[in-house]
Coordinates of C-alpha atoms in Angstrom, one line a residue:
M1 CA -61.5 -54.1 -129.4
A2 CA -62.7 -50.9 -128.2
G3 CA -64.9 -53.5 -125.5
L4 CA -61.8 -54.3 -124.9
G5 CA -59.6 -51.4 -123.8
F6 CA -62.5 -49.7 -121.7
L7 CA -62.1 -53.4 -119.8
S8 CA -58.4 -53.8 -119.9
G9 CA -58.4 -50.0 -118.0
V10 CA -61.0 -50.7 -115.9
S11 CA -58.9 -53.5 -114.8
S12 CA -56.4 -51.5 -114.1
L13 CA -57.8 -48.6 -112.4
A14 CA -58.8 -51.5 -110.0
I15 CA -55.8 -53.4 -109.3
I16 CA -54.4 -49.6 -108.6
Y17 CA -56.9 -49.2 -106.2
W18 CA -56.7 -52.3 -104.7
W19 CA -52.9 -51.7 -104.7
L20 CA -53.3 -48.1 -102.9
R21 CA -56.4 -49.0 -100.8
P22 CA -54.1 -50.1 -97.6
H23 CA -51.7 -47.0 -98.1
R24 CA -54.0 -45.1 -97.0
L25 CA -55.2 -46.2 -94.2
D26 CA -52.2 -46.6 -93.2
A27 CA -51.5 -42.8 -93.9
R28 CA -55.2 -42.3 -92.0
K29 CA -54.2 -43.5 -89.2
R30 CA -50.8 -41.8 -88.8
L31 CA -53.0 -38.8 -89.2
R32 CA -55.0 -39.6 -86.2
A33 CA -52.2 -40.0 -84.7
L34 CA -50.6 -37.2 -85.3
E35 CA -54.0 -34.8 -84.1
S36 CA -54.0 -37.2 -81.0
K37 CA -50.2 -36.0 -80.4
L38 CA -51.5 -32.6 -81.5
K39 CA -54.4 -32.2 -79.5
D40 CA -52.5 -33.7 -75.9
M41 CA -49.7 -30.8 -76.8
E42 CA -51.8 -28.2 -76.5
K43 CA -53.8 -30.1 -73.7
Y44 CA -50.7 -29.7 -71.7
Q45 CA -49.4 -26.4 -73.4
L46 CA -52.9 -24.9 -71.3
E47 CA -51.8 -26.9 -68.5
I48 CA -48.7 -25.2 -68.2
N49 CA -49.9 -22.0 -69.0
T50 CA -52.6 -22.3 -65.6
I51 CA -49.5 -23.2 -63.3
K52 CA -47.6 -20.6 -64.6
R53 CA -50.7 -18.0 -64.0
G54 CA -51.4 -20.0 -60.4
L55 CA -47.2 -19.3 -59.7
V56 CA -48.1 -15.5 -60.9
E57 CA -51.3 -15.0 -58.4
R58 CA -49.4 -17.1 -56.0
E59 CA -46.2 -14.3 -56.2
A60 CA -48.7 -11.4 -56.0
S61 CA -50.7 -12.2 -53.4
T62 CA -47.7 -13.2 -51.6
T63 CA -46.1 -9.3 -52.1
Q64 CA -49.5 -8.1 -51.1
K65 CA -49.3 -10.1 -47.8
L66 CA -46.0 -8.6 -47.1
L67 CA -46.1 -5.2 -47.3
S68 CA -49.9 -5.7 -45.4
I69 CA -47.6 -7.8 -42.5
N70 CA -45.2 -5.1 -43.4
K71 CA -47.2 -1.7 -42.5
Q72 CA -49.4 -3.6 -39.7
L73 CA -45.1 -4.4 -38.0
A74 CA -45.1 -0.6 -38.6
A75 CA -47.8 0.7 -37.2
S76 CA -47.4 -1.7 -34.0
Q77 CA -44.2 -0.1 -33.4
A78 CA -45.3 3.5 -33.4
G79 CA -48.2 2.5 -30.7
F80 CA -45.6 0.5 -29.1
R81 CA -43.1 3.6 -29.1
E82 CA -45.9 6.0 -28.3
Q83 CA -47.2 3.9 -25.3
L84 CA -43.3 3.7 -23.9
S85 CA -42.8 7.2 -23.7
K86 CA -45.9 7.8 -21.8
H87 CA -44.9 5.4 -19.6
D88 CA -41.8 7.5 -19.2
N89 CA -43.7 10.4 -18.9
L90 CA -45.9 9.1 -16.1
I91 CA -43.3 7.8 -14.3
S92 CA -41.0 10.5 -14.2
T93 CA -44.5 13.1 -12.3
V94 CA -44.8 9.9 -10.2
T95 CA -41.0 10.6 -9.3
A96 CA -41.5 14.4 -9.7
K97 CA -44.3 14.2 -7.1
L98 CA -43.4 11.7 -4.7
I99 CA -40.1 12.8 -4.3
P100 CA -39.1 15.7 -3.2
P101 CA -36.1 17.9 -4.8
E102 CA -33.0 18.6 -3.1
P103 CA -33.9 21.2 -1.2
S104 CA -30.3 22.7 -2.3
A105 CA -32.1 22.8 -6.0
L106 CA -34.6 25.1 -4.1
G107 CA -31.8 27.2 -3.6
L108 CA -33.6 27.3 0.4
H109 CA -30.5 25.4 2.4
P110 CA -27.7 25.0 0.6
T111 CA -25.8 21.8 1.5
P112 CA -22.8 23.0 4.1
P113 CA -20.0 22.5 2.6
P114 CA -17.9 19.5 4.2
V115 CA -16.2 19.5 7.8
S116 CA -12.4 19.4 8.0
P117 CA -11.1 17.1 10.1
A118 CA -8.3 20.4 12.1
D119 CA -12.7 21.9 12.1
E120 CA -13.3 18.9 14.1
V121 CA -11.3 18.2 16.7
T122 CA -10.9 22.2 17.5
A123 CA -14.8 22.3 17.7
D124 CA -14.5 18.4 19.5
Y125 CA -12.4 19.8 21.9
S126 CA -13.5 23.1 23.0
A127 CA -16.8 21.6 23.8
A128 CA -15.1 19.5 25.7
V129 CA -12.4 21.7 27.6
Q130 CA -15.6 25.0 28.0
R131 CA -17.2 21.4 29.7
N132 CA -14.6 20.7 31.8
D133 CA -15.3 17.5 30.2
R134 CA -12.0 15.1 31.2
A135 CA -13.7 11.9 30.1
T136 CA -14.2 13.1 27.0
I137 CA -10.6 15.0 26.5
R138 CA -9.3 11.4 27.6
E139 CA -11.7 9.6 25.2
L140 CA -9.9 12.8 22.0
T141 CA -6.2 12.3 23.8
V142 CA -4.1 9.6 22.2
A143 CA -1.0 10.8 24.1
G144 CA 0.0 14.0 26.1
L145 CA 4.1 15.9 24.5
N146 CA 6.3 18.4 26.0
I147 CA 8.8 20.2 23.4
T148 CA 11.7 18.2 23.4
Q149 CA 15.3 19.2 25.3
E150 CA 17.0 20.2 22.2
S151 CA 14.0 22.0 20.2
E152 CA 13.9 24.4 24.1
E153 CA 17.5 25.1 24.5
A154 CA 18.0 26.1 19.6
M155 CA 14.8 28.1 20.7
T156 CA 16.5 29.9 23.9
R157 CA 20.1 30.4 22.2
G158 CA 17.7 31.8 19.3
T159 CA 18.9 29.1 16.2
S160 CA 16.2 26.3 15.8
T161 CA 16.0 27.1 12.8
S162 CA 14.4 23.2 11.8
R163 CA 10.5 22.2 13.4
T164 CA 9.9 22.8 16.7
Q165 CA 9.8 18.7 17.9
L166 CA 8.2 17.0 21.0
Q167 CA 7.9 13.8 22.7
V168 CA 5.5 12.0 24.2
V169 CA 5.7 12.1 28.2
T170 CA 3.6 9.8 30.9
G171 CA 2.0 11.2 33.7
G172 CA 1.0 14.6 31.4
G173 CA 1.9 17.3 29.0
S174 CA 1.4 21.0 27.9
Y175 CA 0.2 19.4 25.1
L176 CA -2.2 16.7 23.8
L177 CA -2.2 14.2 20.6
I178 CA -5.1 14.1 18.9
Q179 CA -6.2 11.6 16.1
R180 CA -8.6 12.9 13.6
G181 CA -8.8 11.7 9.3
G182 CA -5.4 9.9 9.6
R183 CA -3.7 12.7 10.0
H184 CA -2.3 14.1 13.9
W185 CA -3.6 16.9 15.8
L186 CA -1.8 18.9 18.6
C187 CA -3.9 20.5 20.9
P188 CA -3.1 22.7 24.3
T189 CA -4.3 21.4 27.3
A190 CA -6.4 23.7 29.4
Q191 CA -4.2 25.4 31.9
T192 CA -1.6 25.5 28.7
L193 CA -4.2 27.5 26.4
E194 CA -5.4 29.3 29.3
S195 CA -1.6 30.6 30.2
F196 CA -1.9 31.9 26.5
T197 CA -4.7 34.8 27.2
T198 CA -1.3 36.8 29.1
N199 CA 1.2 35.1 27.2
K200 CA 2.0 34.6 23.7
P201 CA 5.1 32.2 23.6
Q202 CA 7.1 31.9 20.2
K203 CA 7.5 28.2 20.0
G204 CA 6.9 27.2 16.5
I205 CA 3.6 25.3 17.2
Y206 CA 0.8 28.6 17.5
D207 CA 0.5 32.0 15.5
Y208 CA -1.9 34.8 17.6
E209 CA -4.6 36.6 16.6
E210 CA -5.5 39.6 18.8
Q211 CA -9.3 39.9 19.6
T212 CA -10.9 42.3 20.9
S213 CA -14.4 40.6 21.8
I214 CA -13.0 37.7 23.5
S215 CA -11.3 37.5 27.5
F216 CA -9.5 34.1 27.8
A217 CA -7.3 32.7 25.0
E218 CA -9.4 30.1 22.2
L219 CA -8.4 27.4 20.3
K220 CA -9.0 28.7 16.5
K221 CA -7.0 25.7 14.7
P222 CA -5.1 23.0 15.7
A223 CA -0.9 22.4 14.6
E224 CA -1.0 19.6 12.7
V225 CA 2.2 17.0 14.2
M226 CA 3.6 14.0 12.3
Q227 CA 5.8 11.1 13.6
V228 CA 9.4 10.7 13.1
D229 CA 10.5 8.9 15.8
E230 CA 9.8 6.8 18.2
G231 CA 7.9 8.9 20.3
I232 CA 9.1 12.0 18.5
W233 CA 6.6 14.5 17.2
E234 CA 7.1 16.9 14.3
V235 CA 5.2 20.3 13.7
I236 CA 4.6 20.5 9.9
S237 CA 1.8 23.1 10.4
K238 CA 1.6 25.9 12.7
G239 CA -1.8 25.6 14.3
I240 CA -3.7 29.3 15.2
V241 CA -4.8 30.2 18.8
L242 CA -6.9 34.0 19.7
A243 CA -5.9 36.0 21.7
P244 CA -7.5 38.8 23.8
I245 CA -5.4 42.4 23.6

């Protein structure tokens, strides 16, 4: 009986072993599959970590390159500014050597003030009179003028309160109309100017300045006139005649 019990137990174990064997094989397969997946995951994680390290290294390398480029650019700009400054200094030096300063800047030959139209008329007309250059006088002259009868009568009566007026005459005149600088000037003819040596008429055209250093009357400044009507001119600024004492 004891032998039968032992055999029965062994048989039971054998039956259990054969029943459990497929499950054990399946569990081992699953375990090996899990181990394989775990290895794959570890491999992927290593690859991810490698990629991350590569990105970090590339970013650091790019940053270093940008810093290097910025330094080179700053150095180039500084060098360019230095070269530009040297170039400007060279141009200034060469210009100063080639172009001399203005005489007025040296204080040797100050620039004379501009000549007024009245002074130009005085100089040109007086020079022509001294040379007895009738051709030049004709070129300068626009018309010959005489004092109007109304102005003469008012001055004779001593009732003149207005400016002296003159009218254009043909075939001569005691005064000559000259245009210069967009304005009109009145000069005495050579004969009229000569008469001022001994006679100083108060016609409202000229004032007189007596001089001891001259023997004949000279024109210092022409009178200025303005046209007020057809052929009629009016004195708006009296001239000056130098007369001997």
